[in-house]
PDB file of C-alpha atoms and ligand atoms in Angstrom:
ATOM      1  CA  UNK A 120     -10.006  -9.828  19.494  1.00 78.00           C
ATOM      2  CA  UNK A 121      -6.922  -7.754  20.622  1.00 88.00           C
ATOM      3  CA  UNK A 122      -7.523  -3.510  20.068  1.00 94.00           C
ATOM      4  CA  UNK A 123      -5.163  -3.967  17.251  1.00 93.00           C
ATOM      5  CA  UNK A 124      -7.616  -6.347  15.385  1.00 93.00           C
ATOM      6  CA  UNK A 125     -10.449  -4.670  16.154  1.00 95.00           C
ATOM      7  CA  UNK A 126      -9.630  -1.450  14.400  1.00 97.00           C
ATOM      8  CA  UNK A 127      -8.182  -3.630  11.280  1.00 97.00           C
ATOM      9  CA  UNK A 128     -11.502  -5.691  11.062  1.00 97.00           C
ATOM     10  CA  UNK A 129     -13.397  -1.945  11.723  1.00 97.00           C
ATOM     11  CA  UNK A 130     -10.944  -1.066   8.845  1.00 97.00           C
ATOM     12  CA  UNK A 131     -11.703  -3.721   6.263  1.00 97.00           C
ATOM     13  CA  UNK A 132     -15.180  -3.190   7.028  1.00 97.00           C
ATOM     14  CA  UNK A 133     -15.316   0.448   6.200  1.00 97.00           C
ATOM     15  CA  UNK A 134     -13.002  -0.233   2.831  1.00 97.00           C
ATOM     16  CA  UNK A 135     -15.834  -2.826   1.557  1.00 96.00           C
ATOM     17  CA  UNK A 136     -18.400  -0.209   2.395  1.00 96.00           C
ATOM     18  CA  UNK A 137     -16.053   2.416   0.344  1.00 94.00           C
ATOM     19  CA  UNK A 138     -15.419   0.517  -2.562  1.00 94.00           C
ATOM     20  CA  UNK A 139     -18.014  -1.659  -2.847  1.00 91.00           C
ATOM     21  CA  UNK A 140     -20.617   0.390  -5.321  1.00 87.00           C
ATOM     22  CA  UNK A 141     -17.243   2.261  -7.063  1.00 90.00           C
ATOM     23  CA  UNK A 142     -15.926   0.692 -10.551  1.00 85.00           C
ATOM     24  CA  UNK A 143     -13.481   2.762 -11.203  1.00 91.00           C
ATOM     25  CA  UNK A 144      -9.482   1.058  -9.457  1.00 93.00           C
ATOM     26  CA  UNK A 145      -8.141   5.445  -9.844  1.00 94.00           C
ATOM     27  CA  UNK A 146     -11.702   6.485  -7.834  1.00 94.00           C
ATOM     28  CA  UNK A 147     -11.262   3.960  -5.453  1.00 95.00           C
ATOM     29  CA  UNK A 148      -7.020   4.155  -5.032  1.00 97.00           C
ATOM     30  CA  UNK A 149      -7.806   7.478  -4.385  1.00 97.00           C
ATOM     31  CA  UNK A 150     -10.341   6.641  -1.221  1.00 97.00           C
ATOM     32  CA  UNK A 151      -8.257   4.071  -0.047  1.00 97.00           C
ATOM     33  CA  UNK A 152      -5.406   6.102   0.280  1.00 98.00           C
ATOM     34  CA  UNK A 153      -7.173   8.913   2.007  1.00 98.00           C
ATOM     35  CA  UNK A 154      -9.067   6.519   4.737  1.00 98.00           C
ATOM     36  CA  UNK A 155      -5.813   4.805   5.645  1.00 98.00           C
ATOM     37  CA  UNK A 156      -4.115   7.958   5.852  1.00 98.00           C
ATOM     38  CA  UNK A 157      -6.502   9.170   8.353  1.00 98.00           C
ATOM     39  CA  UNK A 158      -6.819   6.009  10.400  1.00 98.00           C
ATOM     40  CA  UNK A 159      -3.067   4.831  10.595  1.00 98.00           C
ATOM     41  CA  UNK A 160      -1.145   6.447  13.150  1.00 97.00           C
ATOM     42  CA  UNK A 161       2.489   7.305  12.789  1.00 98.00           C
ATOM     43  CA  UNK A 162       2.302   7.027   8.545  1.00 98.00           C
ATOM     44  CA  UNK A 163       3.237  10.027   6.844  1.00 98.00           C
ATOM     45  CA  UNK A 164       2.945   8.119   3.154  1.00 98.00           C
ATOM     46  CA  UNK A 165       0.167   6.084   1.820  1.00 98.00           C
ATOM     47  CA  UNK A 166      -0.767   5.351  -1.583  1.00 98.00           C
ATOM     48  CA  UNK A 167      -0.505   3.066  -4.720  1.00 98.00           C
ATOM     49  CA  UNK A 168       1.477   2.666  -7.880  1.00 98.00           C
ATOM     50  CA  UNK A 169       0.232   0.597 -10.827  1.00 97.00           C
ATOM     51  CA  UNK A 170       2.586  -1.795 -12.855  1.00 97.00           C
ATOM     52  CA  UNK A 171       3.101  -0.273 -16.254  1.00 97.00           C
ATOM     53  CA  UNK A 172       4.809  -2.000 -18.407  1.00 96.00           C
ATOM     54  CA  UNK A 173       8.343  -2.444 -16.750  1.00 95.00           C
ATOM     55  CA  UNK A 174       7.790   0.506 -14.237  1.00 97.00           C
ATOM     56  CA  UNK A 175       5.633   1.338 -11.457  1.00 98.00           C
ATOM     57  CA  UNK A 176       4.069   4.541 -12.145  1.00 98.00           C
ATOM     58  CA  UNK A 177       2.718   6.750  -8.878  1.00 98.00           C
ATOM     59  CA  UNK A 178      -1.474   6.194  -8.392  1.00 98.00           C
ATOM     60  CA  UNK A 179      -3.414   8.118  -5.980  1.00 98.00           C
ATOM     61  CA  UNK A 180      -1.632   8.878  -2.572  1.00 98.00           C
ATOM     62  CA  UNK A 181      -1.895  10.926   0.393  1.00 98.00           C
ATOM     63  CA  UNK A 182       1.173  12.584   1.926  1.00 97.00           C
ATOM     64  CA  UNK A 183       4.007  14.648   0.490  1.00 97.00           C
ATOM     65  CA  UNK A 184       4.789  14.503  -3.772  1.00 97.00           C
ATOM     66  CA  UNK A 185       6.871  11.245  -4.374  1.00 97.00           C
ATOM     67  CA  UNK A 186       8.936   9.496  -6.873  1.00 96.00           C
ATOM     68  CA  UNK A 187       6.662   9.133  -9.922  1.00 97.00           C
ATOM     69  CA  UNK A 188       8.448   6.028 -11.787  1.00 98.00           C
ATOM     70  CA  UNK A 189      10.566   2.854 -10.184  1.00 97.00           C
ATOM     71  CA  UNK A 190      11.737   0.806 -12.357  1.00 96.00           C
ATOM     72  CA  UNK A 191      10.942  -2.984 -11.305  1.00 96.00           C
ATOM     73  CA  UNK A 192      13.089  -4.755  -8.700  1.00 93.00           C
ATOM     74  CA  UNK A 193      14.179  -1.418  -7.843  1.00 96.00           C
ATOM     75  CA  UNK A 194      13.726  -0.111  -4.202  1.00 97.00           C
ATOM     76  CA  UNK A 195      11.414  -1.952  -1.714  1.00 98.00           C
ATOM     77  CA  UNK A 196       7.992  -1.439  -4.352  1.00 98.00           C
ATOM     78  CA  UNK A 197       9.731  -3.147  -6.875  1.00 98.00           C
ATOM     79  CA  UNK A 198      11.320  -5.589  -4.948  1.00 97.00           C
ATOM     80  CA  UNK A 199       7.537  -6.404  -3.913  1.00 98.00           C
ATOM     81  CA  UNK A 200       6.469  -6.533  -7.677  1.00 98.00           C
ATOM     82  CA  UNK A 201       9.407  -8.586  -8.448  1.00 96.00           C
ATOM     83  CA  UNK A 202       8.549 -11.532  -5.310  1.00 97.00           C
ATOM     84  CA  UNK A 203       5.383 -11.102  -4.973  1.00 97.00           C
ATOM     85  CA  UNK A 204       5.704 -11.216  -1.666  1.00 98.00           C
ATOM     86  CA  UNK A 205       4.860  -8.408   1.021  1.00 98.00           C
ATOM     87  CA  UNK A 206       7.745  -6.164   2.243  1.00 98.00           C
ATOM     88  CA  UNK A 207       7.461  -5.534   5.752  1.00 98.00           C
ATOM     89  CA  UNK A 208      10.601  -3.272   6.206  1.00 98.00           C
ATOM     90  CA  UNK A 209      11.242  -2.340  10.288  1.00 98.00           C
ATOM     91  CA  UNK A 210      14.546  -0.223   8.949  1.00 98.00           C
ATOM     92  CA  UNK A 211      14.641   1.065   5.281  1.00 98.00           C
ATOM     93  CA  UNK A 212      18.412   2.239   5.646  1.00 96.00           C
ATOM     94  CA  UNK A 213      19.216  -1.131   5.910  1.00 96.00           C
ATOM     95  CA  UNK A 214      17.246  -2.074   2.844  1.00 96.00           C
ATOM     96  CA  UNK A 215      19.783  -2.327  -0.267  1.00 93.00           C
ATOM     97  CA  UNK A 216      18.656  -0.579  -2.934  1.00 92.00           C
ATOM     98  CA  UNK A 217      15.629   1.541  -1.138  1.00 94.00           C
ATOM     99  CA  UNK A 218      14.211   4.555  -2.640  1.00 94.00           C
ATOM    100  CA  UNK A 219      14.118   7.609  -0.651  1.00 94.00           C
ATOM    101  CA  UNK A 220      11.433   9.582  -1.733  1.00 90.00           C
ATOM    102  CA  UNK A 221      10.971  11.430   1.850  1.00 90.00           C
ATOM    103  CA  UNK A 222      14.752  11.186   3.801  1.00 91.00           C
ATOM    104  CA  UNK A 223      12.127  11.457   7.275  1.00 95.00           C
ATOM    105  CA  UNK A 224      10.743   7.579   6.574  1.00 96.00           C
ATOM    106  CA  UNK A 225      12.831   5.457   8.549  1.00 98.00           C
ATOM    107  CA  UNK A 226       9.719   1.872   8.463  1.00 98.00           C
ATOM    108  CA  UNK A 227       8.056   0.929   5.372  1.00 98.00           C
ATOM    109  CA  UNK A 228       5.393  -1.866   3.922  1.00 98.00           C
ATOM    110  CA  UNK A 229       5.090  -2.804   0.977  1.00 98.00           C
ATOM    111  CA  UNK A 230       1.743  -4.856  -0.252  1.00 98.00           C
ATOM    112  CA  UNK A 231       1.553  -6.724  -3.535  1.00 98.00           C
ATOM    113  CA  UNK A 232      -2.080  -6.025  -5.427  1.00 97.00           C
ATOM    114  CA  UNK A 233      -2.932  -8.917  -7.792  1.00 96.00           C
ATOM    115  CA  UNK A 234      -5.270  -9.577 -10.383  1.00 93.00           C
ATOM    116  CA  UNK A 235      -5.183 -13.990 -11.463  1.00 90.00           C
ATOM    117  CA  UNK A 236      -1.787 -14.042  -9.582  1.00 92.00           C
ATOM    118  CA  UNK A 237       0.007 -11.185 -11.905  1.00 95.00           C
ATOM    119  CA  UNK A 238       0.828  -7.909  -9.330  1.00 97.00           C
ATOM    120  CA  UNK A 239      -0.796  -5.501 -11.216  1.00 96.00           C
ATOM    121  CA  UNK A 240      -0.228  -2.411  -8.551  1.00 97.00           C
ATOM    122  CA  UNK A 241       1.533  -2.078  -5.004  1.00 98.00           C
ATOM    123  CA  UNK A 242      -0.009  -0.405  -1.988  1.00 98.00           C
ATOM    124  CA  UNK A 243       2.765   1.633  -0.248  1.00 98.00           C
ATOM    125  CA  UNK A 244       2.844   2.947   3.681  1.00 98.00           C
ATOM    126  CA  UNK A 245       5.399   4.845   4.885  1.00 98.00           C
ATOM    127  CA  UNK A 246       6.441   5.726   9.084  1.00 98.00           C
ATOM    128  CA  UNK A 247       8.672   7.693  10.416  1.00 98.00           C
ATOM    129  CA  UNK A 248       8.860   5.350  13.414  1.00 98.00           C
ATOM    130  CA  UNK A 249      11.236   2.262  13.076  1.00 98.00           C
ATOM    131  CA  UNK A 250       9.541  -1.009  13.140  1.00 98.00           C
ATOM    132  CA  UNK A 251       6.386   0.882  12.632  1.00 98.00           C
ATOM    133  CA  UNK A 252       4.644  -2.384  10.973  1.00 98.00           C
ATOM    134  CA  UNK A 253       4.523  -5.760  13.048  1.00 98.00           C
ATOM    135  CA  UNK A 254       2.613  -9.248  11.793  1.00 97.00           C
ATOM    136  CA  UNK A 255      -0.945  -7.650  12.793  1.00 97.00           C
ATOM    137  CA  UNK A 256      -0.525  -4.416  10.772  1.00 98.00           C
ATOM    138  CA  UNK A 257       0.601  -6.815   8.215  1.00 98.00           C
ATOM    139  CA  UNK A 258      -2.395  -9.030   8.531  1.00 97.00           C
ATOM    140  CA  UNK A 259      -4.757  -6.440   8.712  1.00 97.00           C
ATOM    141  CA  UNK A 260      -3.666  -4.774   5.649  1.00 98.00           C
ATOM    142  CA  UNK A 261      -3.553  -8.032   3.601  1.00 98.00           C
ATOM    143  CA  UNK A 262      -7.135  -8.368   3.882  1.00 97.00           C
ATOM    144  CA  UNK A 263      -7.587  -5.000   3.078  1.00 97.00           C
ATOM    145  CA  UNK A 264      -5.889  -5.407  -0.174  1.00 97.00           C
ATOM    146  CA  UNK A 265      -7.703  -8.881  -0.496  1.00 96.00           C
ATOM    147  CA  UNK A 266     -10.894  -7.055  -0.316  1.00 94.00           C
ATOM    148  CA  UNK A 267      -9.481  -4.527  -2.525  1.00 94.00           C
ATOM    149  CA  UNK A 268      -8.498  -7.581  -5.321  1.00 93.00           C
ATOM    150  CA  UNK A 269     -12.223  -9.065  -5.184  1.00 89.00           C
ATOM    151  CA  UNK A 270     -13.331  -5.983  -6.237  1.00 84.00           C
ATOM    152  CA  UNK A 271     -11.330  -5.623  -9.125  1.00 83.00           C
ATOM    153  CA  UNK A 272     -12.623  -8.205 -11.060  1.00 66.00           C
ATOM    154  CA  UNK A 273     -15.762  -5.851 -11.454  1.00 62.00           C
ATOM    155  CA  UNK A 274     -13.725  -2.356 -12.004  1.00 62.00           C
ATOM    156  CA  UNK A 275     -13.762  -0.831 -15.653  1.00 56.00           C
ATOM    157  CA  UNK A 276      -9.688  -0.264 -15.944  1.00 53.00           C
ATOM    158  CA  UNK A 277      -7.983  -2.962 -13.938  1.00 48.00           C
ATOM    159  CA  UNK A 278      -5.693  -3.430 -16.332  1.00 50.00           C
ATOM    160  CA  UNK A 279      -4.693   0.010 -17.057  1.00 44.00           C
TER     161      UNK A 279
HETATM  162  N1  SME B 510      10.608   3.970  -0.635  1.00 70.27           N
HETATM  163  C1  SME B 510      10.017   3.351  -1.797  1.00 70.27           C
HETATM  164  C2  SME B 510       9.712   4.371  -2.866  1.00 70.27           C
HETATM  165  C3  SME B 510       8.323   4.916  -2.821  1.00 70.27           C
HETATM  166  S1  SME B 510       8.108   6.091  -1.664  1.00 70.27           S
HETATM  167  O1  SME B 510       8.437   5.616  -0.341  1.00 70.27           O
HETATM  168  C4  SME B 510       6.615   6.784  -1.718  1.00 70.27           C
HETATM  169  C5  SME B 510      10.928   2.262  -2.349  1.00 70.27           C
HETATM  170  O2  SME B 510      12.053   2.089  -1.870  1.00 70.27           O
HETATM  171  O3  SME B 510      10.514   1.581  -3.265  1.00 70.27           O
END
């Protein structure tokens, strides 16, 4: 296993220890947020927003105050909400339609959270580095959310 994959399977393991004995999705956001913003080098942003209605409304982060509501489709997070898919974004200035909620991010990925298939909340990571995020960063932090997905099933306010 490369260093790179190491750390990420270090990573998920820690997260599963965090979350594991935690109901509550806000509680364990918030913990989330923190031990990736500790871990990750070269991320000045991490955190979540939960799909609300036709917004996404700002969850538990770490890093400076953000944009509170983005309408969906809108900037890369709702352009993840919208496909579904994961936005790994190496230059967001060249990303129509992105949000800048600090003008020092320059890389940015973007991970879908989903409950039955339905994105029900985004995780967010934000670099001042271009092409901060390559396919192991990408990989790593799937499972993380994938871990993070299994255990909503048993939180109280998924949905919410
Ligand atoms: N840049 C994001 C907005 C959220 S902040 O980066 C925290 C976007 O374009 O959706």
């Amino acid at each position: 296993m490369s260093n790179q994959a190491e750390f990420y399977h270090e990573l998920l393991g820690q997260t599963k220890a965090l979350i594991s004995n935690e109901s509550d999705i806000i509680a364990n956001m918030a913990n989330v947020s923190a031990l990736l913003f500790e871990h990750l080098t070269e991320v000045n942003w991490v955190g979540f927003y939960r799909v609300i209605g036709d917004e996404l409304v700002l969850g538990p982060f770490q890093g400076k105050v953000a944009c509170i509501r983005i309408p969906l489709g809108k900037g890369v997070c709702g352009t993840c909400v919208l496909t579904g898919e994961v936005q790994r974004i190496a230059d967001v200035h060249q990303f129509d339609g992105h949000i800048a909620c600090d003008a020092s991010t320059n890389a940015e990925l973007v991970i879908p959270v989903k409950v039955e298939g339905k994105v029900v909340a985004i995780l967010d990571i934000d670099s001042r580095a271009f092409d901060r995020f390559d396919l192991v960063d990408e990989q790593g932090l799937i499972s993380l959310v994938q871990a993070f997905e299994q255990n909503i099933a048993a939180m109280d306010n998924a949905h919410v």
